[in-house]
Coordinates of C-alpha atoms and ligand atoms in Angstrom, one line a residue:
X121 CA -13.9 -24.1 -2.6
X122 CA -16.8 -23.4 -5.3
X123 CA -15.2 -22.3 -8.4
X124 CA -17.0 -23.4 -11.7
X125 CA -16.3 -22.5 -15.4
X126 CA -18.2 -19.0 -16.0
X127 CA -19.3 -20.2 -19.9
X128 CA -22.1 -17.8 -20.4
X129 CA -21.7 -14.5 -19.4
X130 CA -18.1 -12.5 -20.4
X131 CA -19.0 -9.2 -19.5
X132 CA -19.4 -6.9 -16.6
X133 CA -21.1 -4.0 -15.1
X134 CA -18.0 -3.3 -12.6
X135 CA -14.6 -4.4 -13.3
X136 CA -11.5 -4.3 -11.5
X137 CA -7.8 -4.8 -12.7
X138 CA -4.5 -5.2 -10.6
X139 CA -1.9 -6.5 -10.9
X140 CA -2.4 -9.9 -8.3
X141 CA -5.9 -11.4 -8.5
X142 CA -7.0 -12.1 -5.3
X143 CA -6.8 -15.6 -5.1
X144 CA -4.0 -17.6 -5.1
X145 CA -3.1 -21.1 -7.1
X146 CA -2.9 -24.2 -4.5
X147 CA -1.5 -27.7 -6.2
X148 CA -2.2 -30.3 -4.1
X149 CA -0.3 -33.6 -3.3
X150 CA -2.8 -35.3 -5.8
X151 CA -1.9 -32.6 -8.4
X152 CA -5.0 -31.1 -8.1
X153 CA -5.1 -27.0 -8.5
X154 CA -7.7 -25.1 -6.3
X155 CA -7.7 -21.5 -5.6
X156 CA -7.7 -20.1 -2.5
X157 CA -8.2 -15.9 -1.2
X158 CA -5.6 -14.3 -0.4
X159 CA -6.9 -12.4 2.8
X160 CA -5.7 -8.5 1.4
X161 CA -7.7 -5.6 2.6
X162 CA -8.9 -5.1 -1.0
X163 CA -10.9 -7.4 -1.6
X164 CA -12.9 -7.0 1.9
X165 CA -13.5 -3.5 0.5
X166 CA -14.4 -4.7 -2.8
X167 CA -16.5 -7.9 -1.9
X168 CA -19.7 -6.2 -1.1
X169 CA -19.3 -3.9 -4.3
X170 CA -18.8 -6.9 -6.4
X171 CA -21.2 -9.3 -5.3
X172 CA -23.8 -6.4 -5.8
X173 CA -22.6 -5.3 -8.8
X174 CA -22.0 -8.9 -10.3
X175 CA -18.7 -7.9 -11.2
X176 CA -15.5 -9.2 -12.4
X177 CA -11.8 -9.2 -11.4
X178 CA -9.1 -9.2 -14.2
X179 CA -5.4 -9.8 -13.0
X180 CA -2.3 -11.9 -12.8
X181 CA -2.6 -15.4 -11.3
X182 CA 1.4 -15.2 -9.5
X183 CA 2.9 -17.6 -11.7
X184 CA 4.2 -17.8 -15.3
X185 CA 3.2 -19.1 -18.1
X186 CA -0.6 -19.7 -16.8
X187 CA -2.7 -19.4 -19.6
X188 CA -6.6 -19.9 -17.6
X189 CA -9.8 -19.5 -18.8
X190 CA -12.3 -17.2 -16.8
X191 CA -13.5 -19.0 -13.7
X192 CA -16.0 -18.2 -10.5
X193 CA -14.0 -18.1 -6.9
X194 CA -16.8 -17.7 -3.8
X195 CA -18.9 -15.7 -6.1
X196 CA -16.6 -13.3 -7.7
X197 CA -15.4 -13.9 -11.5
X198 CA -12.1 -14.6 -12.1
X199 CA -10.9 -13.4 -15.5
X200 CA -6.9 -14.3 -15.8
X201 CA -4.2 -12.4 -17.6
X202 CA -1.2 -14.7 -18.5
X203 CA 2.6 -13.2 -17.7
X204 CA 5.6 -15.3 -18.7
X205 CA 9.3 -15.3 -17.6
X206 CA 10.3 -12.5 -20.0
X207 CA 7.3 -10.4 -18.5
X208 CA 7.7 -11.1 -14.6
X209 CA 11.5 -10.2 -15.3
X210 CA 11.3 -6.9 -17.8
X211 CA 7.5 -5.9 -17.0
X212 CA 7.2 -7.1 -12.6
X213 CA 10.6 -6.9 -11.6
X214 CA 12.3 -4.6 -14.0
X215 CA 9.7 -1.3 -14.9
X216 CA 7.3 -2.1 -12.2
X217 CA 9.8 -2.6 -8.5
X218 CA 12.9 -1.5 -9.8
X219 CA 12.3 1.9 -11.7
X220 CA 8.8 3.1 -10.7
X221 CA 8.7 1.6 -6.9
X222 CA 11.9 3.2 -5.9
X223 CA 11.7 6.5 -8.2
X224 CA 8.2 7.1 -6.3
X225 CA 9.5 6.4 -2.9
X226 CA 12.1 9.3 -3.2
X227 CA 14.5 7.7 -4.7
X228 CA 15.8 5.7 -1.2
X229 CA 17.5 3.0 -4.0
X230 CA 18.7 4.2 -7.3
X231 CA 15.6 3.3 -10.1
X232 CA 17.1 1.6 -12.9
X233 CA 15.7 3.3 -16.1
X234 CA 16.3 0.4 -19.3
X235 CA 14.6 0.6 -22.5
X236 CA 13.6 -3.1 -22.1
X237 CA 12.0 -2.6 -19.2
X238 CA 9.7 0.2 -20.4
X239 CA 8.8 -1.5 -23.8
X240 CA 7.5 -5.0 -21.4
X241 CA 5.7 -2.4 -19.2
X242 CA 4.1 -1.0 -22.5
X243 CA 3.4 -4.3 -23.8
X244 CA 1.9 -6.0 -20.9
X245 CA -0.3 -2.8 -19.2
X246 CA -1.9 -3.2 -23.1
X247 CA -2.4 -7.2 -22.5
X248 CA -3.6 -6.0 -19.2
X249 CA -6.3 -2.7 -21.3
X250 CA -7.2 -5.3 -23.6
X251 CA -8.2 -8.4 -20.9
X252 CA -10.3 -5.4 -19.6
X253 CA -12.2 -4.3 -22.3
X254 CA -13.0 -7.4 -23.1
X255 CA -14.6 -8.0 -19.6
X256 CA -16.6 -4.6 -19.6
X257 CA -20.1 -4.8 -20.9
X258 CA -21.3 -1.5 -22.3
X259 CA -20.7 1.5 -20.2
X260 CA -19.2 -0.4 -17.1
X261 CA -17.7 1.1 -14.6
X262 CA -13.5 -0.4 -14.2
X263 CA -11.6 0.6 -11.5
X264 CA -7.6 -0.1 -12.1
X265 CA -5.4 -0.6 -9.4
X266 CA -1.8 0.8 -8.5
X267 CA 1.7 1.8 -9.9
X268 CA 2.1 -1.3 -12.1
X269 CA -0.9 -0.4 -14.4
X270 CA -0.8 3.2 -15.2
X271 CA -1.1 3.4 -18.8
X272 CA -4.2 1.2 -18.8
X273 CA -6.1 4.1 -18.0
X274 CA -5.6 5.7 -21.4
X275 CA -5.1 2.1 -23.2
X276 CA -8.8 1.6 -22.4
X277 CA -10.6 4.9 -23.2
X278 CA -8.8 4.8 -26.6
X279 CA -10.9 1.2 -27.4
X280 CA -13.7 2.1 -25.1
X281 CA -15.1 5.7 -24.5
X282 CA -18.4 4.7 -23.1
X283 CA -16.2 3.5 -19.9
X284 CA -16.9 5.4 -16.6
X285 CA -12.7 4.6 -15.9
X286 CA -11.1 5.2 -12.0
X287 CA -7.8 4.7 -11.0
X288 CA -6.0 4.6 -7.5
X289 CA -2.4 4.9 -6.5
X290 CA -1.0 2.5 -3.9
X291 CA 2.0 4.3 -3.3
X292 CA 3.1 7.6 -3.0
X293 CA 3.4 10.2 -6.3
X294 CA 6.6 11.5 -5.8
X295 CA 7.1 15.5 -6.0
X296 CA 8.2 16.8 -9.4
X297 CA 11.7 17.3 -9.1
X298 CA 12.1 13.4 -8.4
X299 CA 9.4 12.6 -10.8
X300 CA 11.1 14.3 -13.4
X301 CA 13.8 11.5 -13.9
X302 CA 11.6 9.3 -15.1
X303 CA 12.7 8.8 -19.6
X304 CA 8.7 7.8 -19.7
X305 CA 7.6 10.7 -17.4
X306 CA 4.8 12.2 -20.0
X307 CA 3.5 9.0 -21.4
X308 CA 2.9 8.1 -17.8
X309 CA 0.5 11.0 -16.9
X310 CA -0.9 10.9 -19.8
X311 CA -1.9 7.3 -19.2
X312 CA -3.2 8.2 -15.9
X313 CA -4.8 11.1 -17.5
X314 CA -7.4 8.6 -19.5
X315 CA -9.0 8.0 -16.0
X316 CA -12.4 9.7 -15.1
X317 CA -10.9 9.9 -11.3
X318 CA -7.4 9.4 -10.3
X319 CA -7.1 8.7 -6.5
X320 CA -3.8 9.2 -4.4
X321 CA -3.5 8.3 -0.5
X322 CA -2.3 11.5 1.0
X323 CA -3.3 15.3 -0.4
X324 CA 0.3 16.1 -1.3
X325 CA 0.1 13.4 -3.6
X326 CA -2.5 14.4 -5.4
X327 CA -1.2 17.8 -5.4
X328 CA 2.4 16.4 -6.9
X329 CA 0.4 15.2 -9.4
X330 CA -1.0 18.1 -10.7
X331 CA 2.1 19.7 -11.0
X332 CA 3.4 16.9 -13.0
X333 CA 0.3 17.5 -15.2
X334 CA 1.6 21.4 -15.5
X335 CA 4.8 20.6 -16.5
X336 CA 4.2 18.3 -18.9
X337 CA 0.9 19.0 -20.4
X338 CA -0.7 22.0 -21.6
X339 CA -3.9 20.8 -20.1
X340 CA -5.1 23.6 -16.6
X341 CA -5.7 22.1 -13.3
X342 CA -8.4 23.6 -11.1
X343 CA -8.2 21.5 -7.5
X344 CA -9.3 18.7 -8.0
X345 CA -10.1 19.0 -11.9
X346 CA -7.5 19.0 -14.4
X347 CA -9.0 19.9 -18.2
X348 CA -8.0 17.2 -20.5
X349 CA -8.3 19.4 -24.1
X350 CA -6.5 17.1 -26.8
X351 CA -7.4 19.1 -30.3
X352 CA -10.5 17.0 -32.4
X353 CA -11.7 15.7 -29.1
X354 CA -14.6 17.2 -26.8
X355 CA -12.8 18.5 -23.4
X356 CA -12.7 15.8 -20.4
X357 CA -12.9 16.7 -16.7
X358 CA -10.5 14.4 -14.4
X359 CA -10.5 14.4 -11.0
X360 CA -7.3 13.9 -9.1
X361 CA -7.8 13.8 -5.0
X362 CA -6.7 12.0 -1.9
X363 CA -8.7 9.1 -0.9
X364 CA -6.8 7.3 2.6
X365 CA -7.3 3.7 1.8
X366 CA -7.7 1.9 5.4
X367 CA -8.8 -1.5 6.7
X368 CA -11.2 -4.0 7.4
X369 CA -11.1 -2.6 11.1
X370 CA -13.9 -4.2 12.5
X371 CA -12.7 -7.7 11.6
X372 CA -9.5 -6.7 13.7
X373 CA -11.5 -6.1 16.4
X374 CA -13.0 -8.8 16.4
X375 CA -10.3 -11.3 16.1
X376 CA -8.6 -10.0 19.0
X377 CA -11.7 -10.0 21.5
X378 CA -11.5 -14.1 21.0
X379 CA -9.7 -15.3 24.1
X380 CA -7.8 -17.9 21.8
X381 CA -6.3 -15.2 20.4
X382 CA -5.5 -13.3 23.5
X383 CA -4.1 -16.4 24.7
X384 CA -1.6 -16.8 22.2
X385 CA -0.7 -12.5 22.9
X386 CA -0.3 -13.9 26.7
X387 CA 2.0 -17.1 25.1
X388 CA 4.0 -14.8 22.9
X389 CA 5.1 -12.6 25.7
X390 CA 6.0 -15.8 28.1
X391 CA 8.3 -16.8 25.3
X392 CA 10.4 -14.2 24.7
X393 CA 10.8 -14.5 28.7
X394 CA 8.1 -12.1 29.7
X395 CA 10.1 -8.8 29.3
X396 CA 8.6 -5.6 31.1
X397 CA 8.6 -4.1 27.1
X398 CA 7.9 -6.1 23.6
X399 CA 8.4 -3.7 20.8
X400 CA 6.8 -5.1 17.3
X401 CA 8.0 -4.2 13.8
X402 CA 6.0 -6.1 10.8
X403 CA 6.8 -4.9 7.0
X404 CA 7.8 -6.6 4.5
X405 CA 11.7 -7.1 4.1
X406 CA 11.8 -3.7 1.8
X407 CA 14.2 -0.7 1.5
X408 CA 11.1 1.8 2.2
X409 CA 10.3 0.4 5.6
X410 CA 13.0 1.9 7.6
X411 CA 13.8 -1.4 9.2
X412 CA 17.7 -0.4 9.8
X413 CA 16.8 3.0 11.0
X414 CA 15.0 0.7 14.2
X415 CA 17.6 -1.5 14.7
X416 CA 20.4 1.3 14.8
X417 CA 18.3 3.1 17.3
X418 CA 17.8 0.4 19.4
X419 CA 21.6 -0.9 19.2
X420 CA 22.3 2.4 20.2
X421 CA 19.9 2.7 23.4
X422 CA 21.1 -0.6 24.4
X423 CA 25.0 0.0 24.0
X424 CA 24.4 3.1 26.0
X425 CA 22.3 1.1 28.9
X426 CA 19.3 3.2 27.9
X427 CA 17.1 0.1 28.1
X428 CA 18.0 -3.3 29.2
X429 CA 17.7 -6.3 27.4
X430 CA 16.4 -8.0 30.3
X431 CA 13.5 -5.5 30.3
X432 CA 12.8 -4.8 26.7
X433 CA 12.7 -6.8 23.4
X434 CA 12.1 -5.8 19.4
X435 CA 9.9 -8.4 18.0
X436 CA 10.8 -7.7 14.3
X437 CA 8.4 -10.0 11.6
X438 CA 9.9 -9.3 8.2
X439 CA 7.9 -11.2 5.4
X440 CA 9.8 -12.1 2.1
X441 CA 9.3 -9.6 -1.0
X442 CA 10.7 -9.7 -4.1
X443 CA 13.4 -11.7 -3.2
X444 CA 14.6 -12.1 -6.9
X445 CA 15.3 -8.0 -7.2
X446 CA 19.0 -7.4 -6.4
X447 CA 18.2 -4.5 -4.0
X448 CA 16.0 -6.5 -1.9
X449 CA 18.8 -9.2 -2.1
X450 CA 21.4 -7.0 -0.2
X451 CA 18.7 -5.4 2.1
X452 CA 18.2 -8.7 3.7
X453 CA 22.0 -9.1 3.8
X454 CA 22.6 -5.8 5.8
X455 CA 19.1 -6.4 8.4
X456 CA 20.0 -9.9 8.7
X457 CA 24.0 -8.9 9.8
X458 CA 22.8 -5.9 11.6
X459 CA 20.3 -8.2 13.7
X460 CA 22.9 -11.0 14.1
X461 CA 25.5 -8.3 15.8
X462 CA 23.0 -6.6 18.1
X463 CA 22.1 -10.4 19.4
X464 CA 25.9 -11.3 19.8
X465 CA 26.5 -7.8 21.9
X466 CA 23.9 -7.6 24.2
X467 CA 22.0 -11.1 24.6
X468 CA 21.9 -13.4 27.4
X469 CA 21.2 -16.7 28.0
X470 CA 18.0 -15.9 28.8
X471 CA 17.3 -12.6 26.7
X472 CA 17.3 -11.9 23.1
X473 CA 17.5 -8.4 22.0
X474 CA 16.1 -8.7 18.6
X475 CA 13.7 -11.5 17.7
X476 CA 14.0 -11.6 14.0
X477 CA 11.6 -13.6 11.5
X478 CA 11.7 -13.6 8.1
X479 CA 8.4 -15.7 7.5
X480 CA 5.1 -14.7 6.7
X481 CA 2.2 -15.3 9.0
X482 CA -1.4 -16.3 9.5
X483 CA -3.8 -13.3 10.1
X484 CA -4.6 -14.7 13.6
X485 CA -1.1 -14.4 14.9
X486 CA -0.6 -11.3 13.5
X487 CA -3.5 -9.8 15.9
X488 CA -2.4 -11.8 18.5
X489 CA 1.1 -10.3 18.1
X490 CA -0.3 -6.7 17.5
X491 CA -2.1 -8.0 21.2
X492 CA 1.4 -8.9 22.8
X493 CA 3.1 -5.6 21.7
X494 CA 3.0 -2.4 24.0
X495 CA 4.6 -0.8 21.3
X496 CA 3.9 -0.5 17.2
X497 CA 7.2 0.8 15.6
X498 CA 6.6 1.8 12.4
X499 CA 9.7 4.0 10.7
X500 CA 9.2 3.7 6.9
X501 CA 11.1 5.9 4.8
X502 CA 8.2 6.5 2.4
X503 CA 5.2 4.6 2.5
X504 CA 1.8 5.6 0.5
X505 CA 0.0 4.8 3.7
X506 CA 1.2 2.2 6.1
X507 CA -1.7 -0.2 7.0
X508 CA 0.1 -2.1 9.5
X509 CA -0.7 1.2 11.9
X510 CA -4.1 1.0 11.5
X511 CA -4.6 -2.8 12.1
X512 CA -2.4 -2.6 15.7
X513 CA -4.7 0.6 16.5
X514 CA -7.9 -1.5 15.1
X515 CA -6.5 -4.6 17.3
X516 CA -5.9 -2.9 20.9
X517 CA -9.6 -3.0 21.7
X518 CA -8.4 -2.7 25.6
X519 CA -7.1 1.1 24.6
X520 CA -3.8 0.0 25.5
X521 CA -0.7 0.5 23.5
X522 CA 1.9 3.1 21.8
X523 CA 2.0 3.4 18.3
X524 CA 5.4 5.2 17.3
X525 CA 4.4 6.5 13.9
X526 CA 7.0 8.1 11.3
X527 CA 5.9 10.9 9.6
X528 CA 6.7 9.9 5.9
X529 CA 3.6 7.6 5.9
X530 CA 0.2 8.5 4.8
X531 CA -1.4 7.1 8.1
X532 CA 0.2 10.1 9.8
X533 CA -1.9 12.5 8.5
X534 CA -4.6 10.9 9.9
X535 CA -3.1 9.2 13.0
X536 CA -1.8 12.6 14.7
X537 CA -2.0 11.0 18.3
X538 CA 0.5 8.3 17.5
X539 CA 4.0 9.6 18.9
X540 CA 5.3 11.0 15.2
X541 CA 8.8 10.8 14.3
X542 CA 11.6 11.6 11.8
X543 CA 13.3 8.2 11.3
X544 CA 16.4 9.7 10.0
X545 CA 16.8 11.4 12.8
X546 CA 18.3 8.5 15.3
X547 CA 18.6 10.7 18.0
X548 CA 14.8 12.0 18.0
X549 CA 14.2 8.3 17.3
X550 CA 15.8 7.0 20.3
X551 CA 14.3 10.0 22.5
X552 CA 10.8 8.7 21.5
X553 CA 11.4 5.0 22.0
X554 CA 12.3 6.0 25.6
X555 CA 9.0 8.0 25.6
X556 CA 7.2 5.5 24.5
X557 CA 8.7 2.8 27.2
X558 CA 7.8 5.5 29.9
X559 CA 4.3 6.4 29.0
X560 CA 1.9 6.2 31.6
X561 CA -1.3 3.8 31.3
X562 CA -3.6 7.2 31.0
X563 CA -1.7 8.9 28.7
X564 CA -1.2 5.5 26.2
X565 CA -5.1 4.7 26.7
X566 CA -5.8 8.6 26.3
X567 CA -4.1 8.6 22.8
X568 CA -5.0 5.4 21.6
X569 CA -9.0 6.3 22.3
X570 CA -8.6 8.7 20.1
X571 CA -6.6 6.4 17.2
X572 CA -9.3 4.0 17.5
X573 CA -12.1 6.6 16.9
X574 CA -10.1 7.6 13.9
X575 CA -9.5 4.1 12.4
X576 CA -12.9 2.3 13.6
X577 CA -15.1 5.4 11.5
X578 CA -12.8 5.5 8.4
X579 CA -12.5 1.7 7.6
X580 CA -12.1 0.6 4.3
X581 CA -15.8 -0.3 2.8
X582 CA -16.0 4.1 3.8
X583 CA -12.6 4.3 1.4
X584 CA -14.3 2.4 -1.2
X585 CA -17.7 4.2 -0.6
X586 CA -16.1 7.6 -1.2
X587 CA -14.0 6.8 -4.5
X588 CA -17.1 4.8 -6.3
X589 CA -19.5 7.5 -5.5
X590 CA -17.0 10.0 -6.7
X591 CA -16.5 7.9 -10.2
X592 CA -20.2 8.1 -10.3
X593 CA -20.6 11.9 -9.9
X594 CA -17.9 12.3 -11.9
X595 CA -20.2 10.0 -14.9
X596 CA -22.9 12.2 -14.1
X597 CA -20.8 14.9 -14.7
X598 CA -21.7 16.0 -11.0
X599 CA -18.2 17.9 -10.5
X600 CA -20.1 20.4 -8.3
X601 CA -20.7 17.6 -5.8
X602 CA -16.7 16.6 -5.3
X603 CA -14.8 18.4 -2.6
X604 CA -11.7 19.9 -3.8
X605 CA -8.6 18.6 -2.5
X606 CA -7.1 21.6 0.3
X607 CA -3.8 21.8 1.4
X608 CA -2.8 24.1 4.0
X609 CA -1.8 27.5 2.7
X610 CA 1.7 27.3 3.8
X611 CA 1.9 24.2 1.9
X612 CA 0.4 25.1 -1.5
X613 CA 2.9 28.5 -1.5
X614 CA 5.7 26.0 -1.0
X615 CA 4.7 23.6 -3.7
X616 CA 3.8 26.7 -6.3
X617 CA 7.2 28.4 -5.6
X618 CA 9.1 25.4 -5.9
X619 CA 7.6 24.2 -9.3
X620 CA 7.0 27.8 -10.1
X621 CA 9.6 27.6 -13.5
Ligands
LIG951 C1 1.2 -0.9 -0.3 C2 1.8 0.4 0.0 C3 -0.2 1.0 1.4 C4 2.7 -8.2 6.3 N1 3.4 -9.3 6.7 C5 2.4 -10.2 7.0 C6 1.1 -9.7 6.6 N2 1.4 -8.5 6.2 C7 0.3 -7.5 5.8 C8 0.1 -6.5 6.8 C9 -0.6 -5.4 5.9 C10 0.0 -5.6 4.6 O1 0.6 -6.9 4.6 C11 1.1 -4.6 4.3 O2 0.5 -3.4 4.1 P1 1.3 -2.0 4.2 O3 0.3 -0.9 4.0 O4 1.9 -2.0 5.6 O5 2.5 -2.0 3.1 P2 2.7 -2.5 1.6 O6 2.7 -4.0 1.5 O7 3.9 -1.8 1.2 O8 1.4 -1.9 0.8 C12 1.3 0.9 1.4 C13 -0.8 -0.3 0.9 O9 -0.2 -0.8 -0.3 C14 -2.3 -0.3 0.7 O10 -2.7 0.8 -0.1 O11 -0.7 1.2 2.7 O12 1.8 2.2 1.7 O13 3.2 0.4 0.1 O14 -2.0 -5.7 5.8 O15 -0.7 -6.9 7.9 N3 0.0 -10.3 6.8 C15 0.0 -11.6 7.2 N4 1.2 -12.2 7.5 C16 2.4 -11.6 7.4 O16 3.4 -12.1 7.8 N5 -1.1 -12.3 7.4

């Protein structure tokens, strides 16, 4: 792996700050660290930017107490920011995925809201503003990423003006009402608010946003500007729109036309005893995902003798997250005794109903699972978009395949051929699992043509396209150039009434 010291140069056209870096920290049996890339979507869509650009990627390294100088990984510069216990437990775990993840995923688990908590998240996101402007050679473009880091926005206009500054949400901005909780709910926007463009996944994100801004801030929004007037200061336009983030879709393809690949679909299947139907699940083990809404609808169809466990099995892969956050402690409890009793009822010798992992796997047998699956469950709760959809869609090159969609995702406002459903509502739940099962070869190749078209043109170097060259107009003070965000009539009288007062 090339990675050298980066002595001379410190500072950067394009930056970009999240909360991971993209690589991770090997040690060796020699003791020797090395870095390797973590394979995320992200930095696909960001490679080519970054290469070009020469640019730089500030962020957390995973572990404590890491204190690194800048380095070089495959061409892309490295510049570490340092968290230690007190941070990863008051800043990561605390503020970061057990008040803000929750409170912006409707409140499905109750957000803790402690004092503590909010000061480390104040502290750190200004560690975090400061690593950045440091990086940022004279009006560079840096584009921070997601829920953990929304005050840097503001944090680095206030050192910096000459910045052109973007920001984009990972998960869903939750409407007002729920936002509203929040002790640190004005600070918040108004950290977002130091951003040129602020970028949400789905339009009534964006559009829950500006009513925060309404409520809290005598600033005026006109779709998709809001008119940042703070007295002694000339006025600032920011732009707050939807921007679907998606995948590296070709590279899905592409992994799942190699006959090694399909092999292993063909190997998967034999092993679970070569049922007529293998349903998938993959998430991570979180409260969001909807996981027991699944396994209660298909404990159900199977006590009734809906399906047969000789004829269909629920392939569930749920990868270990945050396993030190009490919440996601009990989840895995509840799936794990849920899954345990729905094997003990209805398996045979020869048949499992539910075959449960809680591992994380290489890239390679994900597609090859996505291959083995005729059917993609995906039932989150909430979810800002829900990428898993689009890489089974991106896999099934042979237009073969049901992806059961629920509607609370981002992907299905894009993915409107998927079967969509309601996970709380098991009985609509079940009713489409059986749909699904039953779907004939023209209908499921039908649909999935037209998923494919959908995924395959809007992959993630377009997402990445369309939010730089928006941060650019919005530089060039271009904002004739950027397409307001539209929501469907019925939809903007709803929000207005609602948030009217
Ligand atoms: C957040 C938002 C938004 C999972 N297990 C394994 C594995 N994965 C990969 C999937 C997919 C990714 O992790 C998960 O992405 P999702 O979008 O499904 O969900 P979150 O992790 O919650 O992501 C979400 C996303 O950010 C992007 O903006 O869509 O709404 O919550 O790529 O394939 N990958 C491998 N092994 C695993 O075991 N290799």
């Amino acid at each position: 792996m090339p990675q050298t010291q980066d002595a001379e140069k410190t500072e950067y056209d394009f930056v970009v700050v999240s909360n991971r870096l993209p690589v991770d920290r090997v040690v060796g049996s020699n003791g020797r660290a090395t870095w390797t890339r973590s394979p995320g979507g992200l930095v696909t869509a960001l490679e080519p930017v970054m290469r070009e650009a020469d640019g730089a990627w500030v962020g957390w390294a995973g572990q404590p107490n890491l204190e690194l100088p800048p380095f070089q990984n495959e061409g892309i510069h490295i510049v570490p920011v340092a968290l230690n216990d007190y941070d990863i437990e008051n800043f990561y775990e605390g503020f970061s995925n057990d008040t803000l993840w929750p409170l912006y995923h409707d409140v499905i688990a109750p957000p803790g809201y402690h004092r503590v908590w909010w000061e480390s998240y104040v502290a750190v996101n200004q560690r975090f503003a400061d690593a950045a402007a440091a990086a940022s050679a004279k009006d560079a473009v840096v584009w921070v990423q997601d829920y953990q880091l929304q005050l840097v926005p503001k944090m680095l206009r206030q050192v910096r003006p000459d910045l052109t500054i973007g920001f984009f949400n990972h998960i869903p901005f939750p409407p007002y009402g729920i936002y509203s909780q929040l002790p640190w709910r004005a600070e918040i926007v108004n950290g977002l608010l130091g951003a040129d463009v602020i970028g949400f996944q789905r339009v009534q994100d964006a559009a829950n946003f500006s009513t925060a801004v309404r409520r809290l801030t005598s600033f005026t929004t006109r779709n998709p500007a809001i008119e940042v007037a703070v007295q002694g200061q000339p006025t600032r336009r920011v732009v707050a729109r939807a921007f679907p983030i998606s995948i590296d879709a070709k590279s899905f393809e592409e992994l799942a036309r190699e006959p090694r690949i399909q092999e292993r679909a063909r190997e998967i299947r034999a092993g679970l005893g070569n049922p007529r139907t293998v349903m998938l699940g993959v998430d991570r083990l979180d409260y969001t995902k909807g996981i027991g809404h699944r396994l209660k609808a298909f404990g159900e169809l199977l006590a009734e003798g809906s399906v047969d466990v000789e004829d269909v099995t629920l392939v569930q892969v749920a990868s270990p997250s945050r396993e030190r956050v009490e919440a996601y402690m009990h989840l895995r409890d509840e799936i794990e005794l849920t899954v345990g009793r729905i094997n003990g009822d209805f398996g045979t010798m020869s048949h499992t109903a539910i075959s449960y992992h809680h591992q994380g796997y290489p890239r390679d047998e994900m597609v090859a699972l996505y291959l083995a699956a005729d059917i993609l469950l995906v039932t989150a709760l909430r979810d800002g978009m829900n990428l898993v959809a689009k890489e089974y869609v991106a896999s099934r090159f042979d237009e073969d395949g049901v992806l059961v969609l629920s509607e609370f995702t981002g992907a299905s406002d894009e993915l409107k051929r998927a079967l969509l459903v309601n996970p709380h509502d098991i009985d609509g739940l079940k009713e489409t699992i059986l749909q699904a099962i039953a779907m004939p070869r023209r209908e499921r190749a039908q649909r999935m043509r037209s998923l494919r078209r959908r995924v395959l043109e809007n992959d993630v170097v377009r997402w990445s396209g369309n939010f730089l060259q928006t941060l650019e107009q919005a530089r060039a003070g271009r904002y004739d150039r950027i397409s307001p965000v539209t929501l469907p009539e019925e939809l903007e009288w709803t929000i207005d009434r609602r948030w009217a007062n």
